[in-house]
CSV table of C-alpha atoms in Angstrom, one decimal:
chain,number,residue,atom,x,y,z
A,252,UNK,CA,2.3,-5.3,-20.7
A,253,UNK,CA,1.8,-8.6,-18.9
A,254,UNK,CA,3.1,-9.5,-15.4
A,255,UNK,CA,4.8,-12.8,-14.6
A,256,UNK,CA,4.2,-14.9,-11.5
A,257,UNK,CA,7.3,-15.0,-9.2
A,258,UNK,CA,6.0,-16.9,-6.1
A,259,UNK,CA,3.5,-19.6,-5.3
A,260,UNK,CA,0.1,-18.4,-4.1
A,261,UNK,CA,1.3,-18.1,-0.5
A,262,UNK,CA,-0.9,-15.2,0.7
A,263,UNK,CA,-4.6,-15.3,1.4
A,264,UNK,CA,-4.8,-11.5,1.0
A,265,UNK,CA,-1.5,-10.2,-0.4
A,266,UNK,CA,-1.0,-6.5,0.1
A,267,UNK,CA,1.4,-3.6,0.6
A,268,UNK,CA,4.6,-4.4,-1.2
A,269,UNK,CA,7.5,-2.1,-0.4
A,270,UNK,CA,11.2,-2.2,-1.4
A,271,UNK,CA,13.9,-1.0,1.1
A,272,UNK,CA,17.6,-1.6,1.2
A,273,UNK,CA,17.3,-1.8,5.0
A,274,UNK,CA,15.5,-5.1,4.5
A,275,UNK,CA,17.7,-6.2,1.6
A,276,UNK,CA,14.8,-6.0,-0.8
A,277,UNK,CA,11.0,-6.6,-0.8
A,278,UNK,CA,8.5,-7.0,1.9
A,279,UNK,CA,4.8,-7.4,1.5
A,280,UNK,CA,1.9,-8.5,3.6
A,281,UNK,CA,-0.5,-11.4,4.1
A,282,UNK,CA,-2.8,-8.8,5.6
A,283,UNK,CA,-5.6,-10.8,7.2
A,284,UNK,CA,-3.2,-13.3,8.6
A,285,UNK,CA,-1.2,-10.5,10.3
A,286,UNK,CA,2.0,-11.6,8.6
A,287,UNK,CA,4.9,-9.7,7.0
A,288,UNK,CA,6.6,-11.6,4.1
A,289,UNK,CA,10.2,-11.0,3.0
A,290,UNK,CA,11.6,-12.1,-0.4
A,291,UNK,CA,15.1,-13.5,0.1
A,292,UNK,CA,17.7,-15.1,-2.1
A,293,UNK,CA,16.7,-18.5,-0.7
A,294,UNK,CA,12.9,-18.2,-0.5
A,295,UNK,CA,10.3,-16.3,1.5
A,296,UNK,CA,10.4,-15.5,5.2
A,297,UNK,CA,7.1,-15.1,7.1
A,298,UNK,CA,6.8,-13.2,10.4
A,299,UNK,CA,3.5,-12.9,12.4
A,300,UNK,CA,2.9,-9.4,13.8
A,301,UNK,CA,-0.7,-8.9,14.8
A,302,UNK,CA,-4.3,-10.0,14.0
A,303,UNK,CA,-4.1,-7.6,11.1
A,304,UNK,CA,-1.0,-6.1,9.5
A,305,UNK,CA,-2.1,-3.2,7.2
A,306,UNK,CA,1.0,-1.4,6.1
A,307,UNK,CA,4.8,-1.4,6.7
A,308,UNK,CA,7.4,1.2,6.0
A,309,UNK,CA,11.1,1.5,7.0
A,310,UNK,CA,12.3,3.7,9.8
A,311,UNK,CA,15.3,6.0,9.3
A,312,UNK,CA,18.2,4.2,11.0
A,313,UNK,CA,16.5,0.8,10.7
A,314,UNK,CA,13.5,-1.1,11.7
A,315,UNK,CA,10.0,-0.4,10.6
A,316,UNK,CA,6.7,1.4,11.4
A,317,UNK,CA,3.6,-0.8,11.0
A,318,UNK,CA,-0.1,-0.3,10.8
A,319,UNK,CA,-1.8,-3.0,12.9
A,320,UNK,CA,-5.5,-3.7,13.5
A,321,UNK,CA,-6.3,-0.7,15.7
A,322,UNK,CA,-3.3,1.6,15.4
A,323,UNK,CA,0.5,1.6,15.1
A,324,UNK,CA,3.5,-0.4,16.1
A,325,UNK,CA,7.3,0.3,15.9
A,326,UNK,CA,9.8,-2.4,15.1
A,327,UNK,CA,13.4,-1.9,16.2
A,328,UNK,CA,16.4,-2.8,14.1
A,329,UNK,CA,16.7,-6.1,16.0
A,330,UNK,CA,13.1,-7.0,15.3
A,331,UNK,CA,11.7,-6.0,18.8
A,332,UNK,CA,8.1,-4.9,18.4
A,333,UNK,CA,6.5,-2.0,20.4
A,334,UNK,CA,2.8,-1.6,20.0
A,335,UNK,CA,1.6,2.0,20.5
A,336,UNK,CA,-1.7,2.7,22.3
A,337,UNK,CA,-4.8,1.7,20.3
A,338,UNK,CA,-6.5,4.5,18.4
A,339,UNK,CA,-10.0,3.0,19.0
A,340,UNK,CA,-11.5,0.0,20.9
A,341,UNK,CA,-14.3,-1.0,18.5
A,342,UNK,CA,-13.8,-4.4,16.8
A,343,UNK,CA,-15.8,-3.2,13.8
A,344,UNK,CA,-13.0,-1.1,12.3
A,345,UNK,CA,-9.5,-2.1,11.2
A,346,UNK,CA,-6.5,-0.4,9.6
A,347,UNK,CA,-6.0,-1.1,5.9
A,348,UNK,CA,-3.3,0.8,4.0
A,349,UNK,CA,-1.0,3.8,4.1
A,350,UNK,CA,2.5,5.4,3.5
A,351,UNK,CA,4.9,8.0,4.6
A,352,UNK,CA,4.9,11.7,3.6
A,353,UNK,CA,7.9,13.7,2.5
A,354,UNK,CA,8.4,15.0,6.0
A,355,UNK,CA,8.7,11.5,7.6
A,356,UNK,CA,5.2,11.1,9.0
A,357,UNK,CA,3.4,7.8,8.7
A,358,UNK,CA,-0.2,7.6,7.6
A,359,UNK,CA,-2.6,4.6,7.8
A,360,UNK,CA,-6.2,4.6,6.8
A,361,UNK,CA,-9.0,2.3,8.1
A,362,UNK,CA,-12.1,0.5,6.9
A,363,UNK,CA,-15.1,-1.1,8.6
A,364,UNK,CA,-15.1,-4.9,8.4
A,365,UNK,CA,-18.5,-4.7,6.7
A,366,UNK,CA,-17.3,-1.7,4.6
A,367,UNK,CA,-20.0,0.6,6.0
A,368,UNK,CA,-19.9,3.8,4.0
A,369,UNK,CA,-18.1,6.7,5.7
A,370,UNK,CA,-17.2,4.7,8.8
A,371,UNK,CA,-13.4,5.0,8.3
A,372,UNK,CA,-10.7,7.6,8.6
A,373,UNK,CA,-7.0,8.4,7.7
A,374,UNK,CA,-4.7,8.6,10.7
A,375,UNK,CA,-1.2,10.0,11.0
A,376,UNK,CA,1.7,9.1,13.3
A,377,UNK,CA,4.3,11.8,13.8
A,378,UNK,CA,8.0,11.1,14.6
A,379,UNK,CA,7.4,12.3,18.2
A,380,UNK,CA,4.7,9.7,18.7
A,381,UNK,CA,1.7,12.1,18.4
A,382,UNK,CA,-1.3,10.9,16.5
A,383,UNK,CA,-4.0,12.7,14.6
A,384,UNK,CA,-6.9,12.0,12.3
A,385,UNK,CA,-6.4,13.9,9.0
A,386,UNK,CA,-9.4,12.6,7.0
A,387,UNK,CA,-12.8,11.3,7.9
A,388,UNK,CA,-15.9,10.0,6.1
A,389,UNK,CA,-13.8,7.4,4.3
A,390,UNK,CA,-15.2,4.0,3.4
A,391,UNK,CA,-12.2,1.8,2.4
A,392,UNK,CA,-9.0,3.9,2.8
A,393,UNK,CA,-6.4,2.6,0.4
A,394,UNK,CA,-3.3,3.6,-1.6
A,395,UNK,CA,-1.4,6.8,-0.7
A,396,UNK,CA,1.7,8.2,-2.3
A,397,UNK,CA,3.3,11.5,-3.1
A,398,UNK,CA,4.5,13.1,-6.4
A,399,UNK,CA,8.3,13.3,-7.1
A,400,UNK,CA,8.4,17.0,-6.1
A,401,UNK,CA,6.4,16.3,-2.9
A,402,UNK,CA,3.7,18.9,-3.8
A,403,UNK,CA,0.9,16.4,-4.4
A,404,UNK,CA,-0.5,13.3,-2.7
A,405,UNK,CA,-2.5,10.7,-4.5
A,406,UNK,CA,-5.1,8.7,-2.6
A,407,UNK,CA,-7.7,5.9,-3.1
A,408,UNK,CA,-11.0,5.4,-1.3
A,409,UNK,CA,-11.9,2.3,-3.2
A,410,UNK,CA,-15.7,2.6,-3.5
A,411,UNK,CA,-15.4,6.0,-5.2
A,412,UNK,CA,-14.0,4.3,-8.3
A,413,UNK,CA,-11.5,7.1,-8.7
A,414,UNK,CA,-8.0,8.3,-7.7
A,415,UNK,CA,-8.0,11.5,-5.7
A,416,UNK,CA,-5.3,14.1,-5.6
A,417,UNK,CA,-4.5,16.6,-2.7
A,418,UNK,CA,-2.1,19.5,-2.5
A,419,UNK,CA,0.5,18.9,0.1
A,420,UNK,CA,2.7,21.0,2.4
A,421,UNK,CA,4.3,20.2,5.8
A,422,UNK,CA,2.3,22.9,7.6
A,423,UNK,CA,-1.1,22.4,6.1
A,424,UNK,CA,-0.9,18.7,5.3
A,425,UNK,CA,-3.4,17.3,2.7
A,426,UNK,CA,-5.7,20.0,1.3
A,427,UNK,CA,-7.8,20.8,-1.8
A,428,UNK,CA,-9.0,17.2,-2.6
A,429,UNK,CA,-10.2,16.7,-6.1
A,430,UNK,CA,-10.4,13.8,-8.6
A,431,UNK,CA,-7.4,12.9,-10.7
A,432,UNK,CA,-9.1,10.1,-12.7
A,433,UNK,CA,-11.9,7.6,-12.6
A,434,UNK,CA,-11.0,4.0,-13.4
A,435,UNK,CA,-12.6,2.8,-16.7
A,436,UNK,CA,-15.2,0.1,-16.9
A,437,UNK,CA,-16.3,0.5,-13.2
A,438,UNK,CA,-12.8,-0.3,-11.9
A,439,UNK,CA,-12.1,-0.1,-8.2
A,440,UNK,CA,-8.8,1.4,-7.1
A,441,UNK,CA,-6.7,-0.3,-4.4
A,442,UNK,CA,-3.0,0.3,-3.7
A,443,UNK,CA,-1.0,2.7,-5.8
A,444,UNK,CA,2.5,3.9,-6.4
A,445,UNK,CA,4.2,6.8,-8.3
A,446,UNK,CA,7.1,6.5,-10.8
A,447,UNK,CA,10.0,8.9,-11.4
A,448,UNK,CA,8.1,10.6,-14.2
A,449,UNK,CA,5.2,11.5,-11.9
A,450,UNK,CA,2.8,9.0,-13.2
A,451,UNK,CA,0.5,7.1,-10.9
A,452,UNK,CA,0.2,3.2,-11.0
A,453,UNK,CA,-3.1,2.0,-9.5
A,454,UNK,CA,-4.1,-1.6,-8.8
A,455,UNK,CA,-7.6,-2.3,-10.1
A,456,UNK,CA,-8.8,-4.8,-7.5
A,457,UNK,CA,-11.7,-6.0,-9.6
A,458,UNK,CA,-10.1,-6.1,-13.0
A,459,UNK,CA,-6.9,-8.1,-12.8
A,460,UNK,CA,-4.7,-5.2,-13.8
A,461,UNK,CA,-2.5,-2.3,-12.8
A,462,UNK,CA,-3.3,1.0,-14.6
A,463,UNK,CA,-0.9,3.9,-15.2
A,464,UNK,CA,-2.2,7.5,-15.2
A,465,UNK,CA,-0.3,10.6,-16.3
A,466,UNK,CA,-0.3,13.6,-13.8
A,467,UNK,CA,-3.1,15.1,-15.9
A,468,UNK,CA,-5.3,12.0,-15.3
A,469,UNK,CA,-4.9,10.5,-18.8
A,470,UNK,CA,-4.8,6.7,-18.8
A,471,UNK,CA,-1.4,5.8,-20.2
A,472,UNK,CA,-0.8,2.1,-19.8
A,473,UNK,CA,-2.1,-1.2,-18.4
A,474,UNK,CA,-0.4,-4.2,-16.9
A,475,UNK,CA,-2.4,-7.4,-17.1
A,476,UNK,CA,-2.0,-9.9,-14.2
A,477,UNK,CA,-2.9,-13.3,-15.8
A,478,UNK,CA,-5.3,-15.6,-14.1
A,479,UNK,CA,-6.1,-13.3,-11.1
A,480,UNK,CA,-9.0,-10.8,-10.6
A,481,UNK,CA,-8.1,-9.3,-7.3
A,482,UNK,CA,-4.9,-7.2,-7.9
A,483,UNK,CA,-4.3,-5.3,-4.6
A,484,UNK,CA,-1.2,-3.2,-4.7
A,485,UNK,CA,2.1,-2.4,-6.5
A,486,UNK,CA,5.5,-1.0,-5.8
A,487,UNK,CA,8.8,-0.4,-7.6
A,488,UNK,CA,11.8,-2.4,-6.5
A,489,UNK,CA,15.1,-3.9,-7.6
A,490,UNK,CA,18.5,-2.3,-7.3
A,491,UNK,CA,17.6,0.3,-10.0
A,492,UNK,CA,13.9,0.5,-8.9
A,493,UNK,CA,13.0,-0.6,-12.4
A,494,UNK,CA,10.8,-3.6,-11.6
A,495,UNK,CA,7.1,-3.3,-10.5
A,496,UNK,CA,6.0,-5.8,-7.9
A,497,UNK,CA,2.3,-6.6,-7.7
A,498,UNK,CA,0.4,-8.3,-5.0
A,499,UNK,CA,-2.8,-10.3,-5.3
A,500,UNK,CA,-5.6,-11.8,-3.2
A,501,UNK,CA,-7.8,-14.8,-3.0
A,502,UNK,CA,-10.1,-13.4,-0.3
A,503,UNK,CA,-13.6,-14.9,-0.6
A,504,UNK,CA,-12.6,-17.0,-3.7
A,505,UNK,CA,-13.7,-20.7,-3.8
A,506,UNK,CA,-10.8,-23.1,-3.5
A,507,UNK,CA,-11.1,-24.3,-7.1
A,508,UNK,CA,-11.1,-20.8,-8.7
A,509,UNK,CA,-8.1,-18.7,-9.7
A,510,UNK,CA,-5.3,-21.0,-8.4
A,511,UNK,CA,-2.6,-18.4,-8.8
A,512,UNK,CA,-4.5,-15.8,-6.7
A,513,UNK,CA,-2.4,-14.9,-3.7
A,514,UNK,CA,0.9,-15.1,-5.6
A,515,UNK,CA,3.4,-12.2,-6.1
A,516,UNK,CA,3.8,-11.0,-9.6
A,517,UNK,CA,6.3,-8.6,-11.3
A,518,UNK,CA,6.9,-6.8,-14.6
A,519,UNK,CA,9.6,-4.6,-16.0
A,520,UNK,CA,7.6,-1.6,-17.1
A,521,UNK,CA,10.3,0.5,-18.8
A,522,UNK,CA,10.3,3.3,-16.2
A,523,UNK,CA,11.8,3.6,-12.7
A,524,UNK,CA,10.1,4.3,-9.3
A,525,UNK,CA,11.0,6.5,-6.4
A,526,UNK,CA,12.9,5.4,-3.3
A,527,UNK,CA,10.5,4.5,-0.5
A,528,UNK,CA,9.7,7.4,1.9
A,529,UNK,CA,10.8,6.5,5.4
A,530,UNK,CA,9.3,7.2,8.9
A,531,UNK,CA,11.5,9.7,10.8
A,532,UNK,CA,10.5,8.4,14.2
């Protein structure tokens, strides 16, 4: 399959697409600019949130929960933003990517700006406002999503070159980490999503593609993103959740290389996705 370009290259580091009817469609991030982008019928809306905006998910009842540089923020239905207390004070670490679990809790993982091995963690925000660290020793915390039956969670720590899978239950959280699949040809996994058949779609950030893996780890498909190497994340959207939106980046690229990097792409992959999991707080 081959994706088509649907916007100009408007993001320096496009990331984190998510479809929600609360927003009337698709939002994604210009992460290092700290901006949330919204695809509308008339164009693209851009809203600045923080120095870094790492992940956004809808809240039940409206608004959003957002991963910002050093922690979490809540957006009300009217757009009012409430920043929660910072989780750390160091300027060496920032949030990077996350998602919501089947019980309405929001996770966001971090990374060191210099990508120091093992310096990052995965953090959780509960609906009552409590926070906890659920995984340590991470280098570049990336995609996180659950299986259709909610019993498994899939997760990327990019430098490992592999997609991990955890068992999941409300009481015990993420347990029994093991490898689902290594990316071929020294691929590096970035954002991921899961379709209604339980297959995992993974952005290969150094290969210009999104890969589909079956629940047993078998490579089952590939979407080429033309003219772009840094493919960062993917999410299903559209009224029937049958369109895969793909974000790209031009971080650290010379101005005269890959002119479409930073654009939003999409493909109709022949399968449907799952509704976005919402934050219960």
